[in-house]
Amino acid sequence: MRFLTTVAVASLAFGGAWLGVVEAKSVSGDRVLVLVPKVEAAKLYSQFLDSLTGRGFDISVRAATNTSVALQVDGVRTYDHAVVLSPESKKLGANLSVRDFVSFVDDGGNLVLTASSELSELGRKLAARFGVEYERRGTAVIDHVAHLRAINDTSDHTLVAAGPPKTAAPVLSKQFAHPQSNPVYFKGIAHKYEPSNPMLISVLTGSRTTYSAPIGSDANEGAISLSGKALGLVSVFQTRNNARVAFSGSAALFSDALLSQEGGANKQFTTDISQWVLQEKAVLRETAHRHYLASTGERPEHYRISNEIVYEIDLSVYHDDAWHPYNSKDVQFEAIMLDPYIRATLNSTESTDPKTTATYHGDIKLPDRYGTFTFRVNYKRTGYSNVDVKDTVGIWPLRHDEYPRFLSAAYPYYISSLVMAVGFLALCAAWMWSAEPKTKRTTKQKSN
Ligand SMILES: *[C@@H]1O[C@H](CO)[C@@H](O)[C@H](O)[C@H]1NC(C)=O
Ligand SMILES: *[C@@H]1O[C@H](CO)[C@@H](O)[C@H](O)[C@H]1NC(C)=O
Ligand SMILES: *[C@@H]1O[C@H](CO)[C@@H](O)[C@H](O)[C@H]1NC(C)=O
Ligand SMILES: *[C@@H]1O[C@H](CO)[C@@H](O)[C@H](O)[C@H]1NC(C)=O
């Protein structure tokens, strides 16, 4: 008996360990490549890297000059995430090109890219592919009002105290929405970003007194190219295949020196950014969806026009190591044939698995139109992964014997033919039984 219990406990523990291995902290894998100028330079970022290790990532720190480092081998990713802390290196790994990085992201890899005033051409071109345009070489972000104040008066005005960052809700944690939150210290280069780009989220921008200018120039010389809120410091990007990329104009932002700076929020900020980019939070997924006839509860091969159907979808969101129900009031269903014929907001309903999923339900009346329709839930919200669920469904016309005997729309015609028949009978009756016309006599009189 005791032996059996031991076996059971052991197998449970083994199963748990195995699950633990499979369910890494990140949804998309735990292999992280960290590129630094030299392996020893990783010491500068030890707090950040330790926090990644502590969160269950398997980190490979490599020198940017190590030519055997590749992101993909024969089209297969060798890492799940890459963090580039070597912005000035002209060459990265095995002569990695912009194309290698883009194809890594296309394959679902996530990237954290950092920059500095001496950003290499490679980093600049790579950022441009995502709509992030870095300032010219040799420029820096300067703020004569908001910067890290030294005790003596030799403060560095390029060590900008930015923040509080804009509310980028799912990317940054709630504490940053508070107007009195601690600043994030930033030393580096600014970038332009397209505010209307729905895939790009700006999470840290300049304040009214922040500007970008060549290092050592006088601000009055007209050298200022970017200032205020238009000046991007850190932006994040989510591609259509839900890969995530972060652009930080400052590698120093991740350094131990600034993470341990008193009164700064760099620690929380870098944790938030890396958790978002490495798919540890705000990851949305559809676990199941179904549609069926409301009357029978069955899903036929094809529907008939104007059928009443039920559409349901289950959504989960990942954060804090587990899947949770995703609750929202704006999940919409569409029935599309070239144009949407129906667009209805789904109501949340009782879930079959309330711990991990939320279920959305809609009672839909199909259009009075036959053809091949697409039932679609296309859910895209800032900071969350995209959910796009499509089903191609045939909607057929009614069979000849499925039409109703009398159509209500045709009642005027039924009535008009009835009225016609009755009128004809009445006319006949009137003609047949009416008295002899008097005109006969008058004709007789005339002939007489
Ligand atoms: C270069 O990278 C490879 C793997 O990518 C690793 O095995 C090797 O130790 C690295 N070389 C140096 C000098 O770090
Ligand atoms: C690196 O790649 C560039 C273009 O992508 C090419 O011109 C150059 O010759 C390559 N260098 C090496 C050492 O492979
Ligand atoms: C002034 O502050 C700078 C930067 O914080 C420091 O390097 C320098 O030693 C300080 N000088 C004095 C006299 O305290
Ligand atoms: C959602 O619920 C409201 C109120 O009960 C109802 O009027 C609406 O038709 C429902 N929406 C769908 C798509 O079923």
XYZ file of C-alpha atoms and ligand atoms in Angstrom:
504
model
C 0.000 0.000 0.000
C 2.724 2.330 1.038
C 4.670 1.422 -2.069
C 1.653 2.198 -4.248
C 1.193 5.601 -2.610
C 4.846 6.376 -3.182
C 4.521 5.424 -6.822
C 1.395 7.555 -7.178
C 3.043 10.544 -5.517
C 6.182 10.086 -7.604
C 4.234 9.859 -10.855
C 2.205 12.934 -9.868
C 5.380 14.835 -9.107
C 6.915 13.655 -12.346
C 3.787 14.654 -14.273
C 3.833 18.047 -12.590
C 7.499 18.550 -13.417
C 6.876 17.546 -16.982
C 3.958 19.975 -17.228
C 6.183 22.617 -15.714
C 8.729 22.075 -18.438
C 6.159 22.214 -21.195
C 4.375 25.231 -19.776
C 7.190 27.727 -19.703
C 6.482 31.125 -18.354
C 6.272 32.483 -21.857
C 3.621 31.155 -24.192
C 6.007 30.970 -27.121
C 9.071 29.245 -25.676
C 11.957 30.044 -23.346
C 15.135 30.194 -25.440
C 16.546 33.728 -25.359
C 19.526 34.962 -27.297
C 21.226 37.980 -25.721
C 23.709 39.799 -27.955
C 26.242 42.041 -26.207
C 29.371 43.708 -27.647
C 31.579 41.360 -25.606
C 30.553 38.536 -23.312
C 31.984 40.452 -20.321
C 29.643 43.368 -21.098
C 26.732 41.201 -19.916
C 27.791 42.177 -16.390
C 26.427 45.673 -17.038
C 22.955 44.188 -17.444
C 23.134 41.485 -14.772
C 19.956 42.574 -12.933
C 17.885 42.520 -16.092
C 19.310 39.198 -17.255
C 18.895 37.677 -13.790
C 15.250 38.680 -13.802
C 14.830 36.843 -17.120
C 16.525 33.747 -15.719
C 14.367 34.001 -12.592
C 11.275 34.004 -14.781
C 12.253 30.665 -16.304
C 14.060 31.709 -19.458
C 17.049 29.859 -20.798
C 19.493 32.624 -21.671
C 22.391 32.342 -24.126
C 24.670 35.362 -23.847
C 26.746 35.726 -27.007
C 29.217 38.295 -28.233
C 28.044 40.248 -31.271
C 31.277 39.185 -32.973
C 30.598 35.460 -32.546
C 30.106 34.375 -36.151
C 28.438 31.083 -35.265
C 25.363 32.834 -33.870
C 22.340 32.493 -36.172
C 18.673 33.198 -35.552
C 17.469 30.490 -37.885
C 19.085 27.368 -39.279
C 17.482 25.933 -42.428
C 14.406 28.051 -41.822
C 13.930 26.773 -38.255
C 14.280 29.198 -35.360
C 17.189 28.445 -33.034
C 15.843 30.876 -30.410
C 12.356 32.006 -29.411
C 13.390 35.517 -28.443
C 16.365 37.775 -29.116
C 17.551 40.728 -27.046
C 20.084 42.954 -28.793
C 22.065 44.982 -26.271
C 24.770 45.779 -28.768
C 23.421 48.745 -30.743
C 26.760 49.951 -32.054
C 28.007 46.707 -33.602
C 28.196 46.984 -37.371
C 27.875 43.221 -37.686
C 25.873 40.875 -35.530
C 26.596 37.156 -35.261
C 26.895 35.287 -38.543
C 26.596 38.490 -40.568
C 22.913 38.776 -39.625
C 21.059 41.066 -42.016
C 17.858 43.050 -41.714
C 16.265 40.233 -43.690
C 17.368 37.613 -41.148
C 15.746 39.575 -38.330
C 12.549 40.148 -40.300
C 12.296 36.497 -41.231
C 12.874 35.595 -37.551
C 9.926 37.815 -36.613
C 7.827 36.430 -39.484
C 8.469 33.003 -38.013
C 7.055 34.138 -34.652
C 10.271 35.203 -32.914
C 10.173 38.175 -30.534
C 12.791 40.911 -30.456
C 14.028 43.534 -28.015
C 16.157 46.050 -29.926
C 18.102 48.756 -28.186
C 19.834 51.814 -29.615
C 22.239 54.551 -28.655
C 23.551 57.811 -30.099
C 26.006 55.755 -32.183
C 23.418 53.312 -33.522
C 24.708 51.182 -36.387
C 23.268 51.297 -39.893
C 21.913 47.778 -39.408
C 19.842 48.788 -36.355
C 18.594 51.882 -38.133
C 17.445 49.983 -41.223
C 15.880 47.245 -39.149
C 13.833 49.780 -37.143
C 12.728 51.505 -40.336
C 11.149 48.234 -41.453
C 8.742 48.563 -38.515
C 7.941 52.253 -39.000
C 10.394 53.509 -36.360
C 12.748 56.165 -37.657
C 15.761 56.919 -35.461
C 17.354 60.375 -35.374
C 20.661 61.075 -37.086
C 23.864 59.599 -35.743
C 25.467 61.639 -33.002
C 22.226 63.121 -31.698
C 20.942 62.583 -28.186
C 17.803 63.179 -26.159
C 18.329 66.214 -23.943
C 16.209 67.724 -21.200
C 17.436 70.666 -19.136
C 14.515 70.404 -16.720
C 13.727 66.720 -16.237
C 16.950 64.794 -15.798
C 18.671 62.733 -13.166
C 19.907 65.319 -10.674
C 23.333 64.764 -9.215
C 24.115 66.096 -5.736
C 26.645 68.544 -7.108
C 25.809 70.710 -10.114
C 27.475 68.556 -12.753
C 24.319 66.671 -13.702
C 24.181 65.065 -17.102
C 21.292 66.595 -19.080
C 21.244 63.672 -21.490
C 20.240 61.344 -18.661
C 16.574 62.196 -19.069
C 13.915 61.450 -16.464
C 10.986 60.499 -18.646
C 7.508 59.860 -17.587
C 5.133 58.988 -16.376
C 4.788 57.002 -19.604
C 1.586 57.224 -21.551
C -1.040 54.752 -20.457
C -0.282 51.789 -22.649
C -2.525 49.613 -20.542
C -1.739 46.006 -21.347
C 1.951 46.678 -22.005
C 2.796 48.566 -18.833
C 1.473 47.742 -15.396
C -1.129 49.921 -13.694
C 1.313 51.838 -11.535
C 2.515 53.820 -14.564
C -0.955 55.238 -15.164
C -0.583 57.138 -11.901
C 0.541 60.732 -12.616
C 2.905 60.706 -9.614
C 4.696 57.503 -10.602
C 8.477 57.461 -10.565
C 10.265 58.508 -13.771
C 12.066 56.151 -16.121
C 15.704 57.137 -16.693
C 16.741 57.184 -20.320
C 20.022 57.983 -22.040
C 20.153 57.616 -25.780
C 18.612 58.523 -29.086
C 15.086 59.569 -30.054
C 12.870 58.162 -32.772
C 9.941 59.340 -34.822
C 6.897 57.114 -34.754
C 3.645 57.133 -36.663
C 0.907 57.715 -34.055
C -1.752 56.422 -36.443
C -0.010 53.081 -36.995
C -2.266 50.608 -35.193
C 0.505 48.047 -34.788
C 2.922 50.439 -33.102
C 2.367 51.491 -29.499
C 4.429 54.284 -28.066
C 5.081 53.492 -24.399
C 7.576 56.194 -23.473
C 7.768 59.677 -25.022
C 9.407 62.997 -24.240
C 7.831 65.686 -22.091
C 7.376 69.365 -23.042
C 10.980 70.160 -22.215
C 12.581 67.178 -23.970
C 14.263 67.606 -27.334
C 16.669 65.838 -29.618
C 19.804 67.584 -30.883
C 23.388 66.791 -31.844
C 25.513 66.163 -28.757
C 27.367 69.301 -27.643
C 25.317 71.688 -29.797
C 23.514 74.731 -28.464
C 19.745 74.323 -28.360
C 19.297 77.781 -29.873
C 21.096 76.890 -33.050
C 17.977 75.486 -34.644
C 19.465 72.030 -34.431
C 16.383 70.650 -32.687
C 14.647 68.146 -34.912
C 12.181 66.515 -32.553
C 10.652 67.571 -29.276
C 7.842 66.970 -26.826
C 5.374 64.152 -27.243
C 6.357 63.556 -30.878
C 9.713 62.375 -29.606
C 9.589 58.626 -29.148
C 11.823 57.022 -26.527
C 10.466 53.480 -26.323
C 7.897 51.952 -28.698
C 6.594 48.441 -29.125
C 5.264 46.741 -32.211
C 3.017 43.736 -32.731
C 2.980 42.062 -36.121
C -0.032 40.408 -37.740
C 1.256 36.981 -36.716
C 1.376 38.189 -33.082
C 5.176 38.395 -32.825
C 6.304 41.325 -30.711
C 9.192 43.757 -31.085
C 10.377 46.494 -28.712
C 12.451 49.511 -29.747
C 14.284 51.290 -26.982
C 16.389 54.285 -27.963
C 18.523 53.517 -24.939
C 20.445 50.360 -24.076
C 21.433 52.039 -20.813
C 17.793 51.929 -19.728
C 18.323 48.182 -19.092
C 21.642 48.623 -17.282
C 22.284 47.884 -13.605
C 23.317 51.512 -13.088
C 19.857 52.795 -14.000
C 17.878 49.797 -12.690
C 19.247 50.372 -9.211
C 18.905 54.170 -9.427
C 16.938 55.381 -6.462
C 13.618 57.054 -7.250
C 13.520 55.558 -10.730
C 11.081 53.058 -12.159
C 13.456 51.406 -14.628
C 13.218 48.045 -12.909
C 9.439 47.834 -13.215
C 9.529 49.366 -16.693
C 12.044 46.887 -18.125
C 10.173 44.024 -16.469
C 6.882 45.168 -18.000
C 8.355 45.652 -21.449
C 10.155 42.317 -21.457
C 7.117 40.465 -20.110
C 5.011 41.882 -22.895
C 7.526 41.282 -25.672
C 8.462 37.777 -24.535
C 4.754 36.800 -24.518
C 4.293 36.519 -20.787
C 1.206 38.713 -20.685
C -1.622 40.152 -22.780
C -1.568 37.036 -24.964
C -5.055 36.321 -26.233
C -6.272 33.058 -27.719
C -9.434 31.410 -28.923
C -9.816 27.950 -27.409
C -12.973 26.912 -29.247
C -15.856 28.214 -31.278
C -19.069 26.655 -32.553
C -22.246 27.477 -34.411
C -25.439 25.495 -34.775
C -29.142 25.779 -35.521
C -31.029 27.318 -32.621
C -34.001 24.981 -33.156
C -32.218 21.600 -33.174
C -28.849 22.390 -31.605
C -27.146 20.620 -34.515
C -24.733 21.920 -37.068
C -26.000 21.081 -40.559
C -23.767 20.800 -43.592
C -25.150 24.095 -44.806
C -27.704 26.520 -43.484
C -30.830 27.775 -45.238
C -31.557 31.464 -45.686
C -33.010 33.245 -42.651
C -32.147 30.346 -40.308
C -31.884 31.217 -36.640
C -28.480 30.096 -35.402
C -26.327 30.310 -32.291
C -22.672 31.350 -32.497
C -20.319 30.888 -29.537
C -16.619 31.545 -29.008
C -14.319 30.932 -26.012
C -11.510 33.407 -25.285
C -8.631 33.243 -22.805
C -5.903 35.675 -21.866
C -2.484 34.687 -20.532
C -0.810 36.494 -17.672
C 0.886 35.592 -14.400
C 1.786 32.095 -15.583
C -1.720 30.935 -16.427
C -4.653 31.281 -18.772
C -7.520 33.362 -17.425
C -10.962 34.169 -18.832
C -10.873 37.199 -21.094
C -13.761 39.489 -20.221
C -14.785 42.190 -22.614
C -17.922 43.822 -23.948
C -16.789 44.398 -27.503
C -16.396 40.976 -29.105
C -18.176 41.107 -32.447
C -19.425 38.471 -34.842
C -19.649 39.091 -38.570
C -21.275 37.179 -41.417
C -19.472 38.301 -44.534
C -19.992 37.780 -48.252
C -17.743 40.470 -49.742
C -19.410 42.928 -47.317
C -20.552 42.181 -43.799
C -24.267 41.331 -43.887
C -24.465 40.960 -40.137
C -22.326 42.506 -37.434
C -23.456 41.745 -33.913
C -21.819 42.288 -30.553
C -21.700 39.007 -28.674
C -22.918 38.739 -25.096
C -20.890 36.960 -22.480
C -22.514 33.836 -21.163
C -21.793 31.060 -18.706
C -18.516 29.379 -19.573
C -17.949 25.642 -19.584
C -14.565 26.262 -17.968
C -14.942 29.491 -15.978
C -11.411 29.247 -14.553
C -9.615 29.712 -17.852
C -12.052 30.817 -20.522
C -14.852 33.262 -21.069
C -17.631 32.307 -23.474
C -19.394 34.740 -25.786
C -22.789 33.949 -27.246
C -24.925 35.383 -30.019
C -28.394 34.552 -31.320
C -28.089 35.313 -34.998
C -30.717 35.359 -37.731
C -28.973 34.604 -41.013
C -29.581 37.001 -43.906
C -32.272 36.361 -46.493
C -29.572 35.844 -49.059
C -27.918 32.680 -50.298
C -24.250 32.214 -51.115
C -20.955 31.329 -49.465
C -20.557 33.303 -46.277
C -17.668 33.664 -43.848
C -18.494 33.626 -40.144
C -15.754 35.689 -38.578
C -14.633 37.027 -35.212
C -11.838 39.465 -35.945
C -10.725 40.847 -32.600
C -7.823 43.295 -32.601
C -7.181 45.469 -29.578
C -4.152 47.588 -28.748
C -1.567 45.592 -26.854
C -3.380 42.267 -27.068
C -2.648 39.500 -29.548
C -4.945 39.398 -32.527
C -7.677 36.799 -32.678
C -9.075 36.103 -36.123
C -11.399 33.113 -36.388
C -13.003 32.318 -39.726
C -15.441 29.648 -40.900
C -16.670 29.332 -44.445
C -20.326 28.387 -44.464
C -22.768 27.789 -47.295
C -26.193 29.362 -47.017
C -28.625 27.753 -49.437
C -32.000 28.914 -50.721
C -35.101 27.054 -49.550
C -36.092 23.893 -51.449
C -39.227 24.201 -53.632
C -41.324 22.450 -50.997
C -39.920 24.431 -48.070
C -41.581 27.716 -48.917
C -44.651 28.656 -46.898
C -47.964 28.034 -48.707
C -49.052 31.639 -48.476
C -46.617 34.543 -48.458
C -47.763 37.485 -46.433
C -46.147 39.830 -48.927
C -48.420 38.458 -51.650
C -51.757 39.171 -49.914
C -52.533 42.205 -52.114
C -52.272 39.915 -55.157
C -54.435 37.193 -53.617
C -57.007 39.833 -52.745
C -56.896 41.475 -56.143
C -57.507 38.169 -57.961
C -60.346 37.337 -55.556
C -61.864 40.742 -56.103
C -61.494 40.223 -59.851
C -63.293 36.849 -59.731
C -66.069 38.177 -57.520
C -66.445 41.222 -59.776
C -66.686 39.039 -62.863
C -69.372 36.845 -61.275
C -71.264 39.908 -60.159
C -71.094 41.339 -63.631
C -72.331 38.089 -65.179
C -75.172 37.883 -62.663
C -76.150 41.433 -63.284
C -76.145 40.857 -67.003
C -78.085 37.599 -66.907
C -80.853 38.539 -64.474
C -81.362 42.162 -65.248
C -84.731 43.333 -66.829
C -85.091 43.555 -70.586
C -83.669 46.809 -71.742
C -86.206 49.438 -72.751
C -84.213 50.384 -75.831
C -85.893 47.447 -77.728
C -89.246 49.171 -77.517
C -87.897 52.433 -78.699
C -86.397 50.697 -81.749
C -89.803 49.098 -82.403
C -91.507 52.480 -82.160
C -89.020 53.938 -84.592
C -89.592 51.220 -87.191
C -93.329 51.674 -86.829
C 29.818 31.339 -30.190
O 28.483 30.820 -30.232
C 28.402 29.404 -30.131
C 26.954 28.983 -30.268
O 26.167 29.885 -30.958
C 28.964 28.931 -28.826
O 28.927 27.521 -28.746
C 30.386 29.443 -28.681
O 30.874 29.122 -27.406
C 30.454 30.947 -28.872
N 31.842 31.383 -28.864
C 32.299 32.243 -27.982
C 33.735 32.590 -28.127
O 31.620 32.715 -27.117
C 27.869 40.259 -44.903
O 26.687 40.597 -45.628
C 26.851 41.657 -46.550
C 25.505 41.928 -47.166
O 24.483 41.335 -46.529
C 27.891 41.277 -47.581
O 28.106 42.365 -48.466
C 29.202 40.925 -46.881
O 30.146 40.464 -47.820
C 28.972 39.850 -45.848
N 30.215 39.635 -45.099
C 30.631 38.442 -44.725
C 31.924 38.389 -43.975
O 29.992 37.426 -44.991
C 29.667 65.282 -9.229
O 28.753 64.321 -9.825
C 29.360 63.511 -10.839
C 28.290 62.667 -11.461
O 27.349 62.238 -10.572
C 30.505 62.700 -10.198
O 31.118 61.914 -11.196
C 31.502 63.629 -9.581
O 32.483 62.891 -8.903
C 30.814 64.580 -8.562
N 31.761 65.553 -8.092
C 31.827 65.892 -6.832
C 32.813 66.918 -6.514
O 31.125 65.386 -5.983
C -27.300 40.344 -26.356
O -28.238 40.536 -25.326
C -29.196 41.549 -25.599
C -30.058 41.714 -24.353
O -30.453 40.490 -23.842
C -30.029 41.169 -26.809
O -30.930 42.190 -27.116
C -29.088 40.962 -27.995
O -29.812 40.543 -29.117
C -28.022 39.948 -27.648
N -27.051 39.889 -28.749
C -26.844 38.802 -29.467
C -25.863 38.901 -30.567
O -27.402 37.757 -29.227
